[in-house]
Short mmCIF file of C-alpha atoms in Angstrom, two decimals:
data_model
loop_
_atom_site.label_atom_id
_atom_site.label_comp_id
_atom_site.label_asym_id
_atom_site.label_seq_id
_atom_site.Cartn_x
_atom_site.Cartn_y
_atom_site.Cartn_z
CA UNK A 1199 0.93 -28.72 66.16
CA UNK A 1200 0.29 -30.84 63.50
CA UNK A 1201 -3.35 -31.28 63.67
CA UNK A 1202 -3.22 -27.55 63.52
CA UNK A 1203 -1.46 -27.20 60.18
CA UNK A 1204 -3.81 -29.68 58.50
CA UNK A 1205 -6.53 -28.19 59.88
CA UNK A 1206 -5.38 -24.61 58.16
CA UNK A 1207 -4.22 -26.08 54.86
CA UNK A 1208 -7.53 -27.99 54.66
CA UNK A 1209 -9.60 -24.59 55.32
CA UNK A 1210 -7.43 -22.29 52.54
CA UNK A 1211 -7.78 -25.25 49.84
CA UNK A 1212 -11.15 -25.41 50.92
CA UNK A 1213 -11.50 -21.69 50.16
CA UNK A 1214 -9.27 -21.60 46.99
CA UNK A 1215 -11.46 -24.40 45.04
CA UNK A 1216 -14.96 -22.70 46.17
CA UNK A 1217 -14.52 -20.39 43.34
CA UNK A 1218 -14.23 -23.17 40.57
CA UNK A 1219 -16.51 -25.77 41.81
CA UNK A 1220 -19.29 -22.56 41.89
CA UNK A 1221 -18.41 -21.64 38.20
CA UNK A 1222 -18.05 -24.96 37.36
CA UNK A 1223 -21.85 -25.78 38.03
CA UNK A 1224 -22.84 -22.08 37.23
CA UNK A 1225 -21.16 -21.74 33.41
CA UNK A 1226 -23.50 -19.58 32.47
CA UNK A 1227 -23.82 -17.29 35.59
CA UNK A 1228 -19.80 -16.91 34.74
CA UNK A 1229 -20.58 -15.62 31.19
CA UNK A 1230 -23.58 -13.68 32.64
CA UNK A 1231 -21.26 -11.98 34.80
CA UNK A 1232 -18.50 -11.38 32.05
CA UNK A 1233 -21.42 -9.65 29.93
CA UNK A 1234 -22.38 -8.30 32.78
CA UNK A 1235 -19.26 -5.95 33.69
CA UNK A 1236 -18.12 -5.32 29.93
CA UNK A 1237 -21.80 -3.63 29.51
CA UNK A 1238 -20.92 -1.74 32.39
CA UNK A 1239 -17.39 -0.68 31.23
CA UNK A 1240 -18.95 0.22 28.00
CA UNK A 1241 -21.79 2.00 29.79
CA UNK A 1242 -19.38 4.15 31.43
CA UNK A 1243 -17.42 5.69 28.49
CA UNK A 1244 -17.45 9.06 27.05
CA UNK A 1245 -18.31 10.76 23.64
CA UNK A 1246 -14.67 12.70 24.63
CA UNK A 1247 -12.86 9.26 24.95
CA UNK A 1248 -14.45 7.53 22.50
CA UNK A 1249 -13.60 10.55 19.99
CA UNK A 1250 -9.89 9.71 20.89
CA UNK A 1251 -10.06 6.10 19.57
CA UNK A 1252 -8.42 5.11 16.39
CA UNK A 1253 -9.44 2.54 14.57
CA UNK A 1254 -7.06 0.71 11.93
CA UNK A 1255 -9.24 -0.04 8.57
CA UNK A 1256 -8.09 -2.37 6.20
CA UNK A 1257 -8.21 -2.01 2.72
CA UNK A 1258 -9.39 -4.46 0.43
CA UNK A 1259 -9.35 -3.60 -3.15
CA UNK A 1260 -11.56 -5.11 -5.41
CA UNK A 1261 -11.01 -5.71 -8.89
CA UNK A 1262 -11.67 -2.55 -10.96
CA UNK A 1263 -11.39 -0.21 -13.53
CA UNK A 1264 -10.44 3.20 -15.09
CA UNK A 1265 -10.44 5.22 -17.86
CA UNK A 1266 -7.38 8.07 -17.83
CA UNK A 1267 -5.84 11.28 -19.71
CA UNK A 1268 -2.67 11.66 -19.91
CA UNK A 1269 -0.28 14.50 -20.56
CA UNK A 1270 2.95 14.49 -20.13
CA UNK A 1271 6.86 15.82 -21.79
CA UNK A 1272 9.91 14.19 -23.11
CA UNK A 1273 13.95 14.11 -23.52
CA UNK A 1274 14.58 12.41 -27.08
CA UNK A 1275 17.91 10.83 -28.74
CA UNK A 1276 19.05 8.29 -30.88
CA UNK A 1277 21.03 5.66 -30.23
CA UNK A 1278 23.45 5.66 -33.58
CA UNK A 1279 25.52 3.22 -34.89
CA UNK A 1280 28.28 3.99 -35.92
CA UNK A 1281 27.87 6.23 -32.87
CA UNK A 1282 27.31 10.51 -33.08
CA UNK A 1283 27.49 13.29 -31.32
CA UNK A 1284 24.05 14.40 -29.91
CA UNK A 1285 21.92 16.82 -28.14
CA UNK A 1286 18.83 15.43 -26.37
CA UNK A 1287 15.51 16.99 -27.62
CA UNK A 1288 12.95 18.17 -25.02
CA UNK A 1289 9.42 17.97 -26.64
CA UNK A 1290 6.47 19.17 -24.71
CA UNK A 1291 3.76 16.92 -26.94
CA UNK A 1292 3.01 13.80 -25.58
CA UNK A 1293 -0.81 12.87 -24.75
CA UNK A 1294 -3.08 9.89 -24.17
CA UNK A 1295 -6.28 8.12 -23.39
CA UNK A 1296 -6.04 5.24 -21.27
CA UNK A 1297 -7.69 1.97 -19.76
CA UNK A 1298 -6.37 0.17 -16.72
CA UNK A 1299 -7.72 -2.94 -15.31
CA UNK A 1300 -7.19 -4.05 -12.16
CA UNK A 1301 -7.78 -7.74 -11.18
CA UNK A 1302 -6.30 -10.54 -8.55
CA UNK A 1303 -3.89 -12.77 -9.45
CA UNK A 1304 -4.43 -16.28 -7.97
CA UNK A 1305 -7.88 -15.10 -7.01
CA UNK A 1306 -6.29 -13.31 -3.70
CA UNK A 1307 -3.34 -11.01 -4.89
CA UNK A 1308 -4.39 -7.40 -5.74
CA UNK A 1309 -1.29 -6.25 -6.80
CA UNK A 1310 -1.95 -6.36 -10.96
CA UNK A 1311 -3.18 -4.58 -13.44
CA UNK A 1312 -3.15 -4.71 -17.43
CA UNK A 1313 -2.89 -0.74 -18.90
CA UNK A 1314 -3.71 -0.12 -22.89
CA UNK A 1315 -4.42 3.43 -24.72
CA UNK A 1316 -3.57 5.52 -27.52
CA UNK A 1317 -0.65 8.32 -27.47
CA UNK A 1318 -0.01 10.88 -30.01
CA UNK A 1319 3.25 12.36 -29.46
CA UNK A 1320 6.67 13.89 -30.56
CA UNK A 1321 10.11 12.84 -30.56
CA UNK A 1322 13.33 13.44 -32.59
CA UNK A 1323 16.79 13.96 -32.89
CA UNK A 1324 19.65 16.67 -32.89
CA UNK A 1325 23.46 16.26 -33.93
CA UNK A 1326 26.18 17.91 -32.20
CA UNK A 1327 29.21 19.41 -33.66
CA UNK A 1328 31.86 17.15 -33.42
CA UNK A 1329 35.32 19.44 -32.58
CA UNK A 1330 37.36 16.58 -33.45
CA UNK A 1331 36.15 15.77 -36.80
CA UNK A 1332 35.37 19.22 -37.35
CA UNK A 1333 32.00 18.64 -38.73
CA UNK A 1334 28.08 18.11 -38.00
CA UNK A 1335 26.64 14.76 -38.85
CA UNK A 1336 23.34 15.56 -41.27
CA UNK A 1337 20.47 13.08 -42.69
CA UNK A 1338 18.98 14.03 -46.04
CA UNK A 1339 20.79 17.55 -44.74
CA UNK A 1340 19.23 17.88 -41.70
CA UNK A 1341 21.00 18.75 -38.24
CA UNK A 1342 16.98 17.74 -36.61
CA UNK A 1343 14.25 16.22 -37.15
CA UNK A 1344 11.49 16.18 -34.98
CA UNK A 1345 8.27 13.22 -36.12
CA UNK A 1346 4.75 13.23 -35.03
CA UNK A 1347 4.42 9.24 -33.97
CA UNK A 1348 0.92 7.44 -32.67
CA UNK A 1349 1.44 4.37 -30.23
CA UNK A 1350 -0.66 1.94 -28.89
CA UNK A 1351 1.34 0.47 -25.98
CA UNK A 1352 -0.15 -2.77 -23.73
CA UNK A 1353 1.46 -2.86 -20.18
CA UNK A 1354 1.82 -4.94 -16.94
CA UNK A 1355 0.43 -2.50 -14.62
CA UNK A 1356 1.93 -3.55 -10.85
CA UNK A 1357 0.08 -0.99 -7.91
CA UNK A 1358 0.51 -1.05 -4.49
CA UNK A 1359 -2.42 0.43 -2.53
CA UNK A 1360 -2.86 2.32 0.14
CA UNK A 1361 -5.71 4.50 1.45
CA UNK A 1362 -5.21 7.80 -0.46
CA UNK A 1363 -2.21 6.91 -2.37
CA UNK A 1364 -0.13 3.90 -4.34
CA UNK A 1365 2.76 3.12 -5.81
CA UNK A 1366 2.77 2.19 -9.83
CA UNK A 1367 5.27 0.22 -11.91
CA UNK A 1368 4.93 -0.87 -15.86
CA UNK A 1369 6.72 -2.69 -18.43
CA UNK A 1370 5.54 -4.03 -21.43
CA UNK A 1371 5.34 -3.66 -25.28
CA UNK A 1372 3.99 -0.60 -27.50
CA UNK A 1373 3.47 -0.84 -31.31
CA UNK A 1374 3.33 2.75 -33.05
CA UNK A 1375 3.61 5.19 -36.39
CA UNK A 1376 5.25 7.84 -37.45
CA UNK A 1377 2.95 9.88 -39.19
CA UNK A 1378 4.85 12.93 -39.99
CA UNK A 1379 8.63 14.77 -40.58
CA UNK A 1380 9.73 18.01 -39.91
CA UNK A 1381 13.70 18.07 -40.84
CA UNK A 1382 15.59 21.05 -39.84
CA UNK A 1383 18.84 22.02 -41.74
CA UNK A 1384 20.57 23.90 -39.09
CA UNK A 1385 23.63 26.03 -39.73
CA UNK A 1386 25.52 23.42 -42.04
CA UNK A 1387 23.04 21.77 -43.57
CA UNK A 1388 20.82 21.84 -46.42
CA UNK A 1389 17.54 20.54 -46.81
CA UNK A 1390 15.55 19.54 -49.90
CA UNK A 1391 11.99 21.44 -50.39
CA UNK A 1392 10.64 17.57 -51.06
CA UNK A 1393 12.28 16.21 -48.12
CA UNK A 1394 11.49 18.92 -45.66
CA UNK A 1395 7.77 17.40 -44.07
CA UNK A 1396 8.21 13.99 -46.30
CA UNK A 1397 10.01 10.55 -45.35
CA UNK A 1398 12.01 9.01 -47.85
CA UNK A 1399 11.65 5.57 -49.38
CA UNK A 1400 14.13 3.89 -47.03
CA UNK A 1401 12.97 5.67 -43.97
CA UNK A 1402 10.72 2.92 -42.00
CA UNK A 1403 7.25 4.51 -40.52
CA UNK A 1404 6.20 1.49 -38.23
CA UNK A 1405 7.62 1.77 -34.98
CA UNK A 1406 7.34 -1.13 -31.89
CA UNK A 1407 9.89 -1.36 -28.62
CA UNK A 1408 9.82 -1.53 -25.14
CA UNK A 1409 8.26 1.03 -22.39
CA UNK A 1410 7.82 1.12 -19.02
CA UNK A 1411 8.59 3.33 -15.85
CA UNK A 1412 7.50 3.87 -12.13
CA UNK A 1413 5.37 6.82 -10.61
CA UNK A 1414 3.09 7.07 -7.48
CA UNK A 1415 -0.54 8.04 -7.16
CA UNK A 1416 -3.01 10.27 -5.19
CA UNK A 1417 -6.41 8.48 -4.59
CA UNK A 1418 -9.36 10.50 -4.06
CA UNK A 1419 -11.94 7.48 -5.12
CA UNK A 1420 -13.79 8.14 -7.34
CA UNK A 1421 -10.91 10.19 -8.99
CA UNK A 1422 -7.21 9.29 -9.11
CA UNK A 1423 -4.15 11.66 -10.28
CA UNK A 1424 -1.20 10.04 -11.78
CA UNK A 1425 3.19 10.68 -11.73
CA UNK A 1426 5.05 8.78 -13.99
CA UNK A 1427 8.42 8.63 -15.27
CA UNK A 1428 8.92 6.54 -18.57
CA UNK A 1429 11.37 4.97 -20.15
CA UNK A 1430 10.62 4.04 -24.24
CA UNK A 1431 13.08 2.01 -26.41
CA UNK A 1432 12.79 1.69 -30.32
CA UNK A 1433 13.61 -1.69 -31.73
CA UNK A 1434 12.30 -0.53 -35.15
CA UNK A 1435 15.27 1.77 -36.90
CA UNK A 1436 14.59 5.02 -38.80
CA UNK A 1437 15.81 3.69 -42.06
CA UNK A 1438 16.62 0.35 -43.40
CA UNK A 1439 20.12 -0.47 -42.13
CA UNK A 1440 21.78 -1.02 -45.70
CA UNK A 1441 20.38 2.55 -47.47
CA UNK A 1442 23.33 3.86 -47.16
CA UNK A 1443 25.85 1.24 -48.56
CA UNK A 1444 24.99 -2.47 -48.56
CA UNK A 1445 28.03 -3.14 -47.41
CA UNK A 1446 27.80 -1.20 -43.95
CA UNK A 1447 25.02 -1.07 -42.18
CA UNK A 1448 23.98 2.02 -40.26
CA UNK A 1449 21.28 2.07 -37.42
CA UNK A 1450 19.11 4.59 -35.37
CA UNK A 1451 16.74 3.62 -32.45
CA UNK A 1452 14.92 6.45 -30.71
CA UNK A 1453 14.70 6.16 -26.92
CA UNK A 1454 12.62 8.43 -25.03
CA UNK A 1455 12.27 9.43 -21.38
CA UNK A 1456 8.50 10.76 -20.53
CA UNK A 1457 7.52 12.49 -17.89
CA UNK A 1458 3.52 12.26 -17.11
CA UNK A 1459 0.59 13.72 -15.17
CA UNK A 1460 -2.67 12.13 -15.69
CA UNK A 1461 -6.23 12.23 -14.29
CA UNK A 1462 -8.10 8.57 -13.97
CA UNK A 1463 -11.83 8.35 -13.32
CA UNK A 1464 -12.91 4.91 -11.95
CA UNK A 1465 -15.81 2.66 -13.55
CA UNK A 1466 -16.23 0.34 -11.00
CA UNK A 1467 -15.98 0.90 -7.17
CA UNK A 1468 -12.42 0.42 -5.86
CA UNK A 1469 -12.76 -0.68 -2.54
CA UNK A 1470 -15.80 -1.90 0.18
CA UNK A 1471 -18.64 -3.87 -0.83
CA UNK A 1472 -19.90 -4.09 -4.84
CA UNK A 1473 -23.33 -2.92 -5.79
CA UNK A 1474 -23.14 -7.25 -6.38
CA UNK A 1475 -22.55 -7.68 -2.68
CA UNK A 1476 -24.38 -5.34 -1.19
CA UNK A 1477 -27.39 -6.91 -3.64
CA UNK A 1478 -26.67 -10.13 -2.29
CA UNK A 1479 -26.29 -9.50 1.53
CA UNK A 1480 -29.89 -7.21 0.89
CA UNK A 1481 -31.20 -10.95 -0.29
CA UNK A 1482 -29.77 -13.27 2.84
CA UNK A 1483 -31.43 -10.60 5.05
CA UNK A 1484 -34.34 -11.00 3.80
CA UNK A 1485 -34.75 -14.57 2.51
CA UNK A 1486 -32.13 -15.92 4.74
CA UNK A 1487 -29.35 -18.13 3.45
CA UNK A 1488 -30.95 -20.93 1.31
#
């Protein structure tokens, strides 16, 4: 009984290790044969499945650039001190050029972006009537104002990407000028002829503060459209604080929130292979790598 249960465990090793000692001397009959049946499986699919399959692409953005237009409209106060009563003032003027560039930080990070341009636009200012003081605060007799300004603003530009769409953020710095004055007397005010389209001698005309804001994106390379909200902060007051009394300073910074729509064209390619690359894999396929 023994001998015959050695006998059988010798015989199903035996058969168990064929296998591996064959392969073992035969490696490449074992990758033949691997070739071999994927060639067939591949040999045996359809145009129907195949139509079925989908394939993930990644996107890899290269490091490029646009030129935009901008149009856009915006809610403007003032943020007085000593504090008034205030209306916000929508103004449908506010209008840019544009150039963003889009480049890797650390070489691998394609998340940033510098963003410059030139805005002409409109803002302003409109006092309230204040029930418990029983009066409406005026400048130079004006109730409103509204100014024709010019900025140049530079911005961090952070995108995320994805195939037909992304999602923007910006902050940085703008530096601007306000051009031109239209003051409005209202009901209790009273406006000189010389005041109302001038600025005064204490009035200050440069203008620099903060902006920035969030929107999203539609990409349809070579074309992208543009949503933003913005937010822009005055650090420059409309008048020198002492023109009043030198004694007690009064100030004024106009804030603005934008709203946006603008059309970008892209001047380099945005994502896939560079005319560079594809130059340079044409050359190692025909020269070879040297």
């Amino acid at each position: 009984m023994m001998h015959l249960n050695m006998k059988k465990w010798t015989i199903i090793m035996f058969l168990t290790l064929l296998p591996v000692t064959i392969f073992a001397q035969e490696p490449d009959k074992k990758q033949k044969l691997k070739s071999k049946g994927k060639l067939e499986i591949i040999d045996t699919l359809t145009d129907e499945f195949l139509d079925t399959v989908q394939v993930k692409k990644k996107l890899k953005l290269n490091d490029y650039s646009m030129i935009g237009f901008q149009y856009g409209a915006s809610l403007s106060q003032v943020m007085w001190n000593p504090t008034q009563k205030q209306d916000m003032v929508f103004v449908p003027v506010n209008l840019g050029v544009t150039y963003t560039l889009y480049g890797k930080m650390f070489g691998y990070m394609p998340y940033f972006g510098i963003q410059t341009g030139v805005f002409y636009a409109r803002e302003g200012y409109k006092f309230k009537y204040n029930e418990d003081r029983d009066y409406t605060y005026t400048i130079e007799g004006a109730e409103k104002a509204i100014m024709d300004v010019i900025e140049v603003p530079v911005l961090s530009h952070i995108h995320f990407d994805f195939w037909h769409f992304k999602i923007i953020a910006q902050l940085g710095l703008f530096a601007g000028y306000r051009m031109k004055i239209e003051r409005f007397p209202g009901d209790s005010g009273y406006v000189k002829d010389e005041l109302k389209y001038s600025f005064t001698k204490t009035d200050n005309r440069f203008d620099y503060g903060l902006k920035g804001g969030l929107g999203f994106g539609l990409v349809f390379d070579p074309i992208e459209i543009h949503i933003q909200a913005m937010y822009k902060h005055s650090l420059s007051s409309l008048y020198e604080p002492d023109h009043y009394s030198p004694y007690y300073y009064r100030f004024a910074y106009p804030s603005n929130i934008i709203i946006s729509a603008g059309v970008h064209f892209q001047l380099t390619k945005r994502s896939g292979m560079t005319r560079k690359e594809l130059k340079r894999q044409a050359r190692e396929i025909v020269y070879g790598n040297e």
